[in-house]
Short mmCIF file of C-alpha atoms in Angstrom, two decimals:
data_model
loop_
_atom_site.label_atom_id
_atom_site.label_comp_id
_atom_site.label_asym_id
_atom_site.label_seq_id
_atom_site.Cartn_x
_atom_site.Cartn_y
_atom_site.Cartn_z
CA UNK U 1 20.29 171.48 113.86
CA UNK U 2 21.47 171.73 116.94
CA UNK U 3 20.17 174.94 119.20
CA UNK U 4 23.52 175.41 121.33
CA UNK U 5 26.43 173.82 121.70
CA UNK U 6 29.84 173.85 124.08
CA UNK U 7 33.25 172.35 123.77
CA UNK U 8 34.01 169.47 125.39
CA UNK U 9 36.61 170.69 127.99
CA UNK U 10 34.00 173.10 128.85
CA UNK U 11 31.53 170.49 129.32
CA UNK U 12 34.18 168.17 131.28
CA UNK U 13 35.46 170.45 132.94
CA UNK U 14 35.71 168.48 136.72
CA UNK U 15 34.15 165.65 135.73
CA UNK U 16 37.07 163.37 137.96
CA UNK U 17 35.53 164.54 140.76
CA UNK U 18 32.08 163.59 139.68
CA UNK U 19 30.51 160.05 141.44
CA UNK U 20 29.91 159.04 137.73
CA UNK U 21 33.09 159.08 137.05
CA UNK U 22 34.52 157.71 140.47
CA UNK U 23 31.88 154.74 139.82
CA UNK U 24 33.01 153.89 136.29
CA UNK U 25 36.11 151.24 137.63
CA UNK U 26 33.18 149.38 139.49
CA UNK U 27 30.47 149.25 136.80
CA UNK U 28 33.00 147.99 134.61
CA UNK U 29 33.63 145.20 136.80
CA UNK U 30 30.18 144.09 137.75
CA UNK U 31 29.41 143.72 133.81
CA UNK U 32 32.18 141.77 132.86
CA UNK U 33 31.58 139.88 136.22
CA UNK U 34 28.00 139.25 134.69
CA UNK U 35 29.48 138.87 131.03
CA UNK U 36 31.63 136.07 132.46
CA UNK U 37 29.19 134.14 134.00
CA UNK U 38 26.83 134.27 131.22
CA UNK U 39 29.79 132.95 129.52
CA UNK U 40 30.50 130.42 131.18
CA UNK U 41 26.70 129.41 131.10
CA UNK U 42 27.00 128.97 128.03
CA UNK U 43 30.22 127.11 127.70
CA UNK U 44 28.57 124.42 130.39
CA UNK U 45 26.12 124.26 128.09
CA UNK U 46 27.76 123.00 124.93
CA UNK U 47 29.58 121.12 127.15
CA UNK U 48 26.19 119.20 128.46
CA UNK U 49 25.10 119.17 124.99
CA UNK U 50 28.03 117.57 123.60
CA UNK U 51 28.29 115.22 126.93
CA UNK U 52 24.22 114.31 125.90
CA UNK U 53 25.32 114.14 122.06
CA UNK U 54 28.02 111.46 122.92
CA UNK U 55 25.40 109.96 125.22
CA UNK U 56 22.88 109.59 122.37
CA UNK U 57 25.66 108.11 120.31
CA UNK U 58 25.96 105.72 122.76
CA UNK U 59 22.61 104.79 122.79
CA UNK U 60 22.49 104.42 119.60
CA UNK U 61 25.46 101.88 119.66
CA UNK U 62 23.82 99.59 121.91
CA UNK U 63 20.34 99.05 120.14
CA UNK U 64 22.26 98.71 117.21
CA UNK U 65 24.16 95.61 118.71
CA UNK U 66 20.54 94.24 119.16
CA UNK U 67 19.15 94.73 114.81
CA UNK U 68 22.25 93.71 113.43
CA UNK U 69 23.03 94.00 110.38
CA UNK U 70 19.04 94.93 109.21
CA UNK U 71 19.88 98.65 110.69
CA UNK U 72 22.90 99.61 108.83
CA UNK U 73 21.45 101.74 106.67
CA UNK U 74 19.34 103.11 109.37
CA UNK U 75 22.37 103.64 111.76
CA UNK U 76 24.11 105.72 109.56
CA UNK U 77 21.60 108.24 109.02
CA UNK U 78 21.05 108.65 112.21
CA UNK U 79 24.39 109.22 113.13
CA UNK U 80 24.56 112.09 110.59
CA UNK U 81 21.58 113.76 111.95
CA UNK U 82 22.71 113.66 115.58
CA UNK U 83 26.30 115.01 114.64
CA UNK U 84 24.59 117.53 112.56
CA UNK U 85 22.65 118.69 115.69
CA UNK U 86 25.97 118.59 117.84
CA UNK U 87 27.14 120.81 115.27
CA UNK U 88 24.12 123.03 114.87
CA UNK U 89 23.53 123.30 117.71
CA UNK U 90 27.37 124.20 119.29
CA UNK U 91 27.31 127.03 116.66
CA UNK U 92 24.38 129.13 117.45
CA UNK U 93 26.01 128.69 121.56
CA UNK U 94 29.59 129.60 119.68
CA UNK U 95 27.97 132.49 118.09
CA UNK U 96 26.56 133.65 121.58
CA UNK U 97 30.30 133.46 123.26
CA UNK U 98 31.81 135.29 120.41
CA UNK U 99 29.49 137.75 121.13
CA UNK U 100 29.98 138.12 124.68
CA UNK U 101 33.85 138.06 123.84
CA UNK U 102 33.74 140.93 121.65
CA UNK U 103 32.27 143.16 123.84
CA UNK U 104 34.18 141.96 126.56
CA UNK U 105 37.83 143.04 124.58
CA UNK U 106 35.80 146.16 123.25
CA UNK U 107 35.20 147.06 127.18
CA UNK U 108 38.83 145.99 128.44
CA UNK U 109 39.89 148.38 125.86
CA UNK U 110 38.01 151.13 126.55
CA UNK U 111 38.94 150.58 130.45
CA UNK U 112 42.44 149.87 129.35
CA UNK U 113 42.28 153.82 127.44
CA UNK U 114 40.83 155.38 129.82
CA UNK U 115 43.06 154.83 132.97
CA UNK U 116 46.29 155.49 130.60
CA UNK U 117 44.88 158.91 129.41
CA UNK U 118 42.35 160.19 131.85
CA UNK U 119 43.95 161.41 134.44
CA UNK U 120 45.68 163.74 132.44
CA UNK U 121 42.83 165.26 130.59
CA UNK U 122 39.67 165.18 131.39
CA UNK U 123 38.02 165.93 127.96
CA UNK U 124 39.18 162.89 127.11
CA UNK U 125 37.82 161.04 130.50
CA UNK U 126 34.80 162.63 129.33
CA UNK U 127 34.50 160.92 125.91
CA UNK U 128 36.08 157.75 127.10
CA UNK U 129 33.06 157.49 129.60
CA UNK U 130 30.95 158.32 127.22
CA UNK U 131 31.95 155.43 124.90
CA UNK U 132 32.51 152.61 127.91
CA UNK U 133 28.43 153.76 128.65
CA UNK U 134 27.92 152.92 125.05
CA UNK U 135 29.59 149.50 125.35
CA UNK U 136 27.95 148.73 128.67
CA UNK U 137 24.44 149.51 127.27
CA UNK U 138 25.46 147.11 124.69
CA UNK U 139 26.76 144.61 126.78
CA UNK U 140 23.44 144.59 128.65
CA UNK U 141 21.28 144.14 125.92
CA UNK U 142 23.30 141.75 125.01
CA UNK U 143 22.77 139.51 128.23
CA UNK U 144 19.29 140.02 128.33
CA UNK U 145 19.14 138.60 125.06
CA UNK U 146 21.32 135.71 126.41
CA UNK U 147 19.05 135.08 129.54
CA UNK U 148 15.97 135.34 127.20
CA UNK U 149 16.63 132.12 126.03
CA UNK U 150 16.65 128.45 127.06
CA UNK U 151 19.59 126.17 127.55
CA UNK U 152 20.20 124.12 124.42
CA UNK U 153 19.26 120.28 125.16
CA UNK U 154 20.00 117.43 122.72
CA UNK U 155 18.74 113.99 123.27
CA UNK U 156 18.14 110.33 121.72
CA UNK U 157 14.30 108.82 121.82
CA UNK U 158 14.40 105.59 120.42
CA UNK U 159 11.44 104.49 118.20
CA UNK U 160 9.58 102.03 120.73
CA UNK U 161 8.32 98.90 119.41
CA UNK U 162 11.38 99.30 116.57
CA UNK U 163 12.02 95.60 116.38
CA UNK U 164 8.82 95.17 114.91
CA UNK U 165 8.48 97.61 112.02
CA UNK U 166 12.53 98.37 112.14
CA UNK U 167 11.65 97.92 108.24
CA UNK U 168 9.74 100.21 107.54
CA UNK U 169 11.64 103.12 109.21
CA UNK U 170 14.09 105.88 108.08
CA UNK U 171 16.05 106.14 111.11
CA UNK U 172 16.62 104.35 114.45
CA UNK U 173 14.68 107.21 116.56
CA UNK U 174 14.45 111.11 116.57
CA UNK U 175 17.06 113.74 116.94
CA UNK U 176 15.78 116.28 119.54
CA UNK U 177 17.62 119.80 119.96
CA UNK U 178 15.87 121.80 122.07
CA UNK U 179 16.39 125.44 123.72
CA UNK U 180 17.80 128.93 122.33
CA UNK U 181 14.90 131.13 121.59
CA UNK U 182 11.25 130.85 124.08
CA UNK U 183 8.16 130.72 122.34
CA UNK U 184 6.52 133.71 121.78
CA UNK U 185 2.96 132.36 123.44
CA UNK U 186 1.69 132.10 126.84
CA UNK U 187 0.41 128.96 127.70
CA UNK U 188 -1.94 130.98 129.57
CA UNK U 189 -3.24 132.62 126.50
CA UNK U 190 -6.75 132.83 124.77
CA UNK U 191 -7.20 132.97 121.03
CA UNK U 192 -9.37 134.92 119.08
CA UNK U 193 -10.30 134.43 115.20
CA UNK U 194 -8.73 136.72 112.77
CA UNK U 195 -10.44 135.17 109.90
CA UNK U 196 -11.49 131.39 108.70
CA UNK U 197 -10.61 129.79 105.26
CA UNK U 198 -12.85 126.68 103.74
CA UNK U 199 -10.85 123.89 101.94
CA UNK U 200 -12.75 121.53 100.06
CA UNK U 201 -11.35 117.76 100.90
CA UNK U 202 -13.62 115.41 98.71
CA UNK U 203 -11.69 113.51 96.05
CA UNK U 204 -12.85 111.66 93.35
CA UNK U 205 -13.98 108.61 94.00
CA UNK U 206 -15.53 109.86 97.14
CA UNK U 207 -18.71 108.03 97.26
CA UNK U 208 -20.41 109.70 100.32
CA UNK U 209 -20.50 113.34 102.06
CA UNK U 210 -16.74 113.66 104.37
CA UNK U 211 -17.44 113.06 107.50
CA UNK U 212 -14.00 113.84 109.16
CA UNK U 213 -13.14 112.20 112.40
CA UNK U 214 -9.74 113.15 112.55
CA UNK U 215 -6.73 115.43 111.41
CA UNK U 216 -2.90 115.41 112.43
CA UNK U 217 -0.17 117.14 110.18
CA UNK U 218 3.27 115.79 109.70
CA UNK U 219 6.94 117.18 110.26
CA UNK U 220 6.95 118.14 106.64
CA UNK U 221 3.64 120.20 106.88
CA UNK U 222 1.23 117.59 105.10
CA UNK U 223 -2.42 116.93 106.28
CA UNK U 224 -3.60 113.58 107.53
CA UNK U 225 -7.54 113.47 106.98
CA UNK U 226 -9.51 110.30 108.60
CA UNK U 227 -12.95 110.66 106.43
CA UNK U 228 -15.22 107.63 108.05
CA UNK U 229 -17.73 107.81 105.84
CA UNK U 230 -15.76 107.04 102.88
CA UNK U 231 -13.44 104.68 104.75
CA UNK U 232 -10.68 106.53 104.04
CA UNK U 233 -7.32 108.38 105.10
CA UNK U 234 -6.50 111.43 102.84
CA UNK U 235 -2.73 112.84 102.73
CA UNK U 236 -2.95 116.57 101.76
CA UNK U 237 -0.04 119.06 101.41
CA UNK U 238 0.07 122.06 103.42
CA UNK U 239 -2.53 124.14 100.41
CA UNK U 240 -4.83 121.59 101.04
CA UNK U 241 -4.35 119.37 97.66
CA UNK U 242 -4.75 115.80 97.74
CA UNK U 243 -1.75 113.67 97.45
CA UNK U 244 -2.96 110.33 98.59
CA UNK U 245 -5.21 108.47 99.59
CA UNK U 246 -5.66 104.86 101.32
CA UNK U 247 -8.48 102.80 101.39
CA UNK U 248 -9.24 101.72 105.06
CA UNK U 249 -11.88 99.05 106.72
CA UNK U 250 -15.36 100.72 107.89
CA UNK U 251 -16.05 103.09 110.80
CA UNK U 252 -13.08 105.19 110.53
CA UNK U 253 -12.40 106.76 113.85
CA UNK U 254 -9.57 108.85 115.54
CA UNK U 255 -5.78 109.57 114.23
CA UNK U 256 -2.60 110.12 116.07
CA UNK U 257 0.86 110.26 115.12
CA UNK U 258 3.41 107.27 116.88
CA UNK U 259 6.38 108.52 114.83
CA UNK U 260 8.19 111.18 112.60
CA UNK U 261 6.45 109.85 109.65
CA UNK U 262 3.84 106.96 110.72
CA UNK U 263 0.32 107.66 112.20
CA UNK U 264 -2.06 105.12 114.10
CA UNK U 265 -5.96 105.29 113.08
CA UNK U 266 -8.41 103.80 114.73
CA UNK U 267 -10.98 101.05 113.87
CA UNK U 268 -14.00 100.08 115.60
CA UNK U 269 -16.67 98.00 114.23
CA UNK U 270 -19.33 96.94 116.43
CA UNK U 271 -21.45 94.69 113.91
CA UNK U 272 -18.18 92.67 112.75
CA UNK U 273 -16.84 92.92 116.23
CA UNK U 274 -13.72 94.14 114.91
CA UNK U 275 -11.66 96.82 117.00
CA UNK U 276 -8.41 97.23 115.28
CA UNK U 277 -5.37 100.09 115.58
CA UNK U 278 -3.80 100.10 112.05
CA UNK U 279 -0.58 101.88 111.66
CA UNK U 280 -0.05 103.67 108.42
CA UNK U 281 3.71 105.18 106.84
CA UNK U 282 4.14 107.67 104.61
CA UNK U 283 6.68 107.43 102.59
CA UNK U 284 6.93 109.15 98.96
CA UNK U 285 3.97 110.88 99.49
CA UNK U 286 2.09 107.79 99.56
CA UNK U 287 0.51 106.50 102.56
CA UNK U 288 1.60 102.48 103.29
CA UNK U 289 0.07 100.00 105.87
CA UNK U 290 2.61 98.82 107.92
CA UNK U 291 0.94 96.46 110.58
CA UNK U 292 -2.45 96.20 112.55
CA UNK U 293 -3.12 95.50 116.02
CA UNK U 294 -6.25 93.93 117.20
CA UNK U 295 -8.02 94.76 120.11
CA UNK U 296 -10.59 93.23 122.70
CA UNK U 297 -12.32 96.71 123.35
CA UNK U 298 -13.59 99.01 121.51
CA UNK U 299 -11.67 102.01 119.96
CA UNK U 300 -13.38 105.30 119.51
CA UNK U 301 -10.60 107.80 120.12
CA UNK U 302 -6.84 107.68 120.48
CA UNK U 303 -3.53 109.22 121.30
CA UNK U 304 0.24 108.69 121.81
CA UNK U 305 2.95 109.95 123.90
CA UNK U 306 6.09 108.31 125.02
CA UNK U 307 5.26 104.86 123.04
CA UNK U 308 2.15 104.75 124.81
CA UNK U 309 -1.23 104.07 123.38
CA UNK U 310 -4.10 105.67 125.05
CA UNK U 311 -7.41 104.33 123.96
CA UNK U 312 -11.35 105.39 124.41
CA UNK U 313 -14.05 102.35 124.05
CA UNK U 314 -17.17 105.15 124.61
CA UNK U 315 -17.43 104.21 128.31
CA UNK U 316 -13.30 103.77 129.58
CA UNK U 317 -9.66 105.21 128.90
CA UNK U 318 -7.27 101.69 128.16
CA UNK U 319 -3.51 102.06 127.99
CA UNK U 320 -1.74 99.76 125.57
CA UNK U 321 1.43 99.73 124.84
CA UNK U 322 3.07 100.31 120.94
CA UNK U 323 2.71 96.92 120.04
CA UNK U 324 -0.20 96.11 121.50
CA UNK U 325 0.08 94.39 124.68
CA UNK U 326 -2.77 96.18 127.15
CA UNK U 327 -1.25 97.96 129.89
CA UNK U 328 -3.92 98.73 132.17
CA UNK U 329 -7.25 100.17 132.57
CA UNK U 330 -6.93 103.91 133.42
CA UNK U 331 -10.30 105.51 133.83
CA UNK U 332 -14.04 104.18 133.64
CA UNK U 333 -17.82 105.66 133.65
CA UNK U 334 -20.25 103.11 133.31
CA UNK U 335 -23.40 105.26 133.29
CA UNK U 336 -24.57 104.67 129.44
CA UNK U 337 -23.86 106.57 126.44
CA UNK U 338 -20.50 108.03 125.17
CA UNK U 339 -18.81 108.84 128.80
CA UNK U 340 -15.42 108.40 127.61
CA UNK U 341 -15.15 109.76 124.01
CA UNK U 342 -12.22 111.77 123.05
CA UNK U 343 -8.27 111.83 124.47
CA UNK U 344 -5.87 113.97 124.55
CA UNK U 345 -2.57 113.70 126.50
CA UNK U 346 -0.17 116.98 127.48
CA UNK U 347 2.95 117.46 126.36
CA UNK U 348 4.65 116.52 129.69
CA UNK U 349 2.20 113.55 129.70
CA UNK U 350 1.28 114.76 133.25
CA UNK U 351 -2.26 115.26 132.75
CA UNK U 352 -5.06 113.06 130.52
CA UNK U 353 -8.04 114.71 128.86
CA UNK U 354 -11.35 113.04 128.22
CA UNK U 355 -14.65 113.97 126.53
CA UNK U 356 -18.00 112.34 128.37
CA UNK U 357 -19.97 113.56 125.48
CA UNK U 358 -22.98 112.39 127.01
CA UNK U 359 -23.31 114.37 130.18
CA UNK U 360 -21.18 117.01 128.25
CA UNK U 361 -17.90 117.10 130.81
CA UNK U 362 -14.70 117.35 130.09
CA UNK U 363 -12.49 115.09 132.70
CA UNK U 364 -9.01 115.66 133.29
CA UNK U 365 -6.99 112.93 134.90
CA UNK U 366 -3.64 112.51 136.14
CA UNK U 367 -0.86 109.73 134.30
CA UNK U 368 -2.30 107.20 137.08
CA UNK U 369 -5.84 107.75 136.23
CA UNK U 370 -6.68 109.64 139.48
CA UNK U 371 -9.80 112.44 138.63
CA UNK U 372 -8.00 116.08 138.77
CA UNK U 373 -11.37 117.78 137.76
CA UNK U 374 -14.42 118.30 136.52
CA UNK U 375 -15.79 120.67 133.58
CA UNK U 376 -18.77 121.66 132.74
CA UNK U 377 -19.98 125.10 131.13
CA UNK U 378 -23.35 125.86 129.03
CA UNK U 379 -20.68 126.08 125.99
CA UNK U 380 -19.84 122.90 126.32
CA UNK U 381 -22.86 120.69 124.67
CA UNK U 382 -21.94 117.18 123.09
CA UNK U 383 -17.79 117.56 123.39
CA UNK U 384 -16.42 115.13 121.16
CA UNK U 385 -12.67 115.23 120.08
CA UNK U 386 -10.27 117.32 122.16
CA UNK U 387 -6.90 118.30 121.33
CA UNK U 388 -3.53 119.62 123.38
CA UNK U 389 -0.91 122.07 121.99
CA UNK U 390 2.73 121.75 122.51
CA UNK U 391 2.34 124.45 124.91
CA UNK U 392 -0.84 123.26 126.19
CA UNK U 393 -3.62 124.91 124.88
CA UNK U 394 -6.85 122.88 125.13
CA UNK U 395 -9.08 122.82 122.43
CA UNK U 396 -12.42 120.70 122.33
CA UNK U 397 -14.90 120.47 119.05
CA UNK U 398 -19.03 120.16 120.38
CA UNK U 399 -21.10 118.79 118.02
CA UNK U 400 -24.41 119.76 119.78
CA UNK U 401 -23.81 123.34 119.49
CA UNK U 402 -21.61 123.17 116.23
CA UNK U 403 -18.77 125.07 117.86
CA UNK U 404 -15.17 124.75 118.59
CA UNK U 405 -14.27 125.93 122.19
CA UNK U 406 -10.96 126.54 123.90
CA UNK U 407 -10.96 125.95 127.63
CA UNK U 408 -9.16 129.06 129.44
CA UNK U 409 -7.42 129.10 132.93
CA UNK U 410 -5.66 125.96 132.78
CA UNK U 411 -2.44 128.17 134.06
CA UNK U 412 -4.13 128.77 137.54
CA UNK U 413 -6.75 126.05 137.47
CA UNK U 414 -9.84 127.99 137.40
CA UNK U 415 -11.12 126.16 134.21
CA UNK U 416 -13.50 127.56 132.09
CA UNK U 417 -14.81 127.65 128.53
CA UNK U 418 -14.69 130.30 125.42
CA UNK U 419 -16.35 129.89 122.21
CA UNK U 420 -13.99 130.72 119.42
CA UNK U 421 -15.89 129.48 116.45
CA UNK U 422 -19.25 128.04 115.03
CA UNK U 423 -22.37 129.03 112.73
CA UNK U 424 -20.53 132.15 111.57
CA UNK U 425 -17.57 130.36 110.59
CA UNK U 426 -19.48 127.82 108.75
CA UNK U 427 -18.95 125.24 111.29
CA UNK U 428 -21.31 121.81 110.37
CA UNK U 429 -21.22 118.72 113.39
CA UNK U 430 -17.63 119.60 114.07
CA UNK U 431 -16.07 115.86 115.11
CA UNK U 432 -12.08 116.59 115.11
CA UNK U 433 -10.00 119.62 115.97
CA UNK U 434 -6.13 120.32 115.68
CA UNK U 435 -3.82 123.30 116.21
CA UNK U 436 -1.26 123.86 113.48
CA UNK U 437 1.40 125.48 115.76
CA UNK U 438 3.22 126.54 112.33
CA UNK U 439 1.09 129.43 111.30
CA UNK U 440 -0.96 129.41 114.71
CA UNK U 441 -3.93 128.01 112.73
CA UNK U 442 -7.25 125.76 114.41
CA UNK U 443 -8.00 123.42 111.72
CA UNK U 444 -11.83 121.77 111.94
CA UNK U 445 -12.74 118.15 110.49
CA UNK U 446 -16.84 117.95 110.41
CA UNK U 447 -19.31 116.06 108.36
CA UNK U 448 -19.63 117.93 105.28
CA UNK U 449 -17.09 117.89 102.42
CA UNK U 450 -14.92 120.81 103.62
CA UNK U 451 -12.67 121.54 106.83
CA UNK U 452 -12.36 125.57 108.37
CA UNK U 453 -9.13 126.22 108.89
CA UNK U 454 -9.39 128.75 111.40
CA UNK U 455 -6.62 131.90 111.89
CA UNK U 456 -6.26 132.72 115.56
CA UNK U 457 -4.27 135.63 117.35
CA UNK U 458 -3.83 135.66 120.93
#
């Protein structure tokens, strides 16, 4: 196939007295200089994940001294899972340094080959070069595969508030190991829809139309459903078929999820003055009331991070903590109607968003309460429930229009708003929204006795 060709000692002929060759010794040694340090990166690194593993350990030793002997069972699960993240996690780095030690001996080789033979023959200086350029290409895709990804963290959260549902719990708190490969989105990113699916969530004994004020989805890929007008929560698997359901008091608001497997919903009943956060495990596939906490003020929407409770009453933001005890007052707006709606906290817990649904703004706040800013956009008519991605992606459901936006710009600050969904997509008084980062799907809770489970592409 080939249209000429020369022998080698033709082609070589003084290549020791070209700069590529003369240059060889040094771009040998910068790569293994680089291979090295990558190296010992990532030998730091299982050393600061094995350091935090112990640490966790450690952790978990001294809240055990405080439950006794209820938490054996607990404690030894636990145990397992961190030492099978220690382990998981030290291979995939172990894999990673084998790597970078194979190409390392393949190179010394090469190196080794070249400066016994070359001098004396320069065909074979020639194909020596040739295969030490073949290594080194290797080597540096190898390290940019290496730098593409994140240090490997391990930690120990502690379930907080564990004393007082240690019982119902399968372990003593959750076994974080972060890092190795980035995810593939931008925070930056807008979505588009690729296509939307309909899932019909009525079940039996459903006495009224669904009216679906909120949606979360578990580890394990099931659906929570809050449906207030049939005063109920609905466990679905990830095809949408019922598994459970539970039977909860009237006006069914907003869901969260506290813990690996337990989920807070709220309750807010103006006529029996009864404002209540119950606090629901699944276990078995069937969802169990664990304990209720009763409130002063009203509880329209709600979310968690770091064993806090943030909760809306319709006109302020209260922070409780996990068992109940009111923290403080974070935000207010006293001007009638629903001015502080929906929450939603970022991942980092840096930043609090609220829905005035009334004067159709969408407020973000710092973790003190202090106003960051101010949106407002012709797209954004009657927000209700808003919800934050791992990555944080904002998305906010308007019932006025019967859309679902997503508010772009949060990366440099210049907020704005883009419709992604509504009439077309059969969109009916959309009250709940929440991003299934599995399959990169917007799923839509509204008052009619199906959810759109919207596909979205970047």
């Amino acid at each position: 196939m080939c249209s000429a060709a020369k022998h080698v000692p033709e082609v070589a002929k003084g290549f020791h007295d070209t700069r590529e060759y003369k240059e060889l010794p040094a771009r040998v040694s910068e790569i293994k200089k680089h291979l090295q340090n990558a190296r010992q990166s990532l030998e730091d690194n299982k050393k600061a994940v094995d350091k935090s593993g112990d640490d966790c350990l450690q952790q978990l030793k001294s809240l055990r001294d405080k439950l006794n002997t209820m938490i054996d069972r607990l404690e030894k699960q636990t145990v397992t899972e961190i030492k099978k993240g220690k382990s998981s996690v030290g291979m995939k780095i172990q894999t990673d340094v084998d790597k970078i030690d194979d190409v390392t001996e393949r190179l010394q080789k090469l190196s080794d080959d070249l400066n016994a033979t070359g001098e004396n023959n320069e065909a074979t200086s020639y194909i020596g070069c040739i295969k030490v350029d073949d290594v080194i290409w290797k080597a540096n895709v190898l390290l940019q595969e290496i730098n593409n990804k994140d240090d490997y963290k391990m930690s120990f959260q502690p379930f907080t508030g564990i004393t007082e549902y240690v019982s119902s719990l399968e372990m003593l708190g959750e076994v974080i190991c972060e890092g190795g490969e980035k995810p593939l989105l931008d925070p930056g990113c807008s979505f588009e829809v690729e296509k939307h699916v309909l899932h019909n969530v009525k079940v039996a004994d459903d006495k009224s139309i669904c009216y679906i004020t909120g949606i979360y989805t578990l580890g394990s890929g099931e659906f929570l459903l809050a449906d207030r007008y049939n005063s109920k929560l609905k466990l679905f698997d990830s095809s949408f078929k019922v598994i459970s359901t539970c039977d909860v008091p009237q006006y069914l608001n907003r869901v969260c999820l506290t813990g690996e497997r337990e989920v807070a919903a709220a309750i807010n009943n103006n006529n029996e003055d009864r404002h209540e956060i119950h606090f629901f495990r699944v276990r078995a596939g069937r969802l169990l009331m664990s304990r209720t906490i009763k409130l002063q003020y009203g509880c329209i929407g709600i979310a968690h991070h770091s064993g806090d409770l943030y909760i809306t009453t319709g006109t302020a933001l209260h922070v409780y903590n996990i068992s109940g005890a009111k923290s403080r007052q974070l935000y207010s707006v006293q001007s009638g109607g629903y001015t502080v709606c929906g929450c939603a906290v970022s991942p980092d817990g840096s930043r609090v968003f609220i829905t005035n649904q009334t004067h159709n703004k969408l407020i973000t706040l710092n973790k003190d309460g202090t106003k960051l800013s101010t949106l407002t956009h012709p797209e954004l008519q009657g927000p209700v429930a808003v919800h934050v991605t791992s990555l944080g992606h904002v998305f906010v459901s308007c019932c006025s229009l019967g859309t679902v936006v997503q508010v772009v710009g949060m990366k440099d600050g210049k907020q704005t708003v883009k419709t992604l969904a509504g009439l077309k997509e059969r969109l009916n008084i959309p009250m709940s929204v929440y991003f299934n980062s599995c399959n990169n799907t917007l799923v839509v809770g509204q008052a009619k006795n199906n959810i759109v489970e919207l596909q979205l592409k970047p």
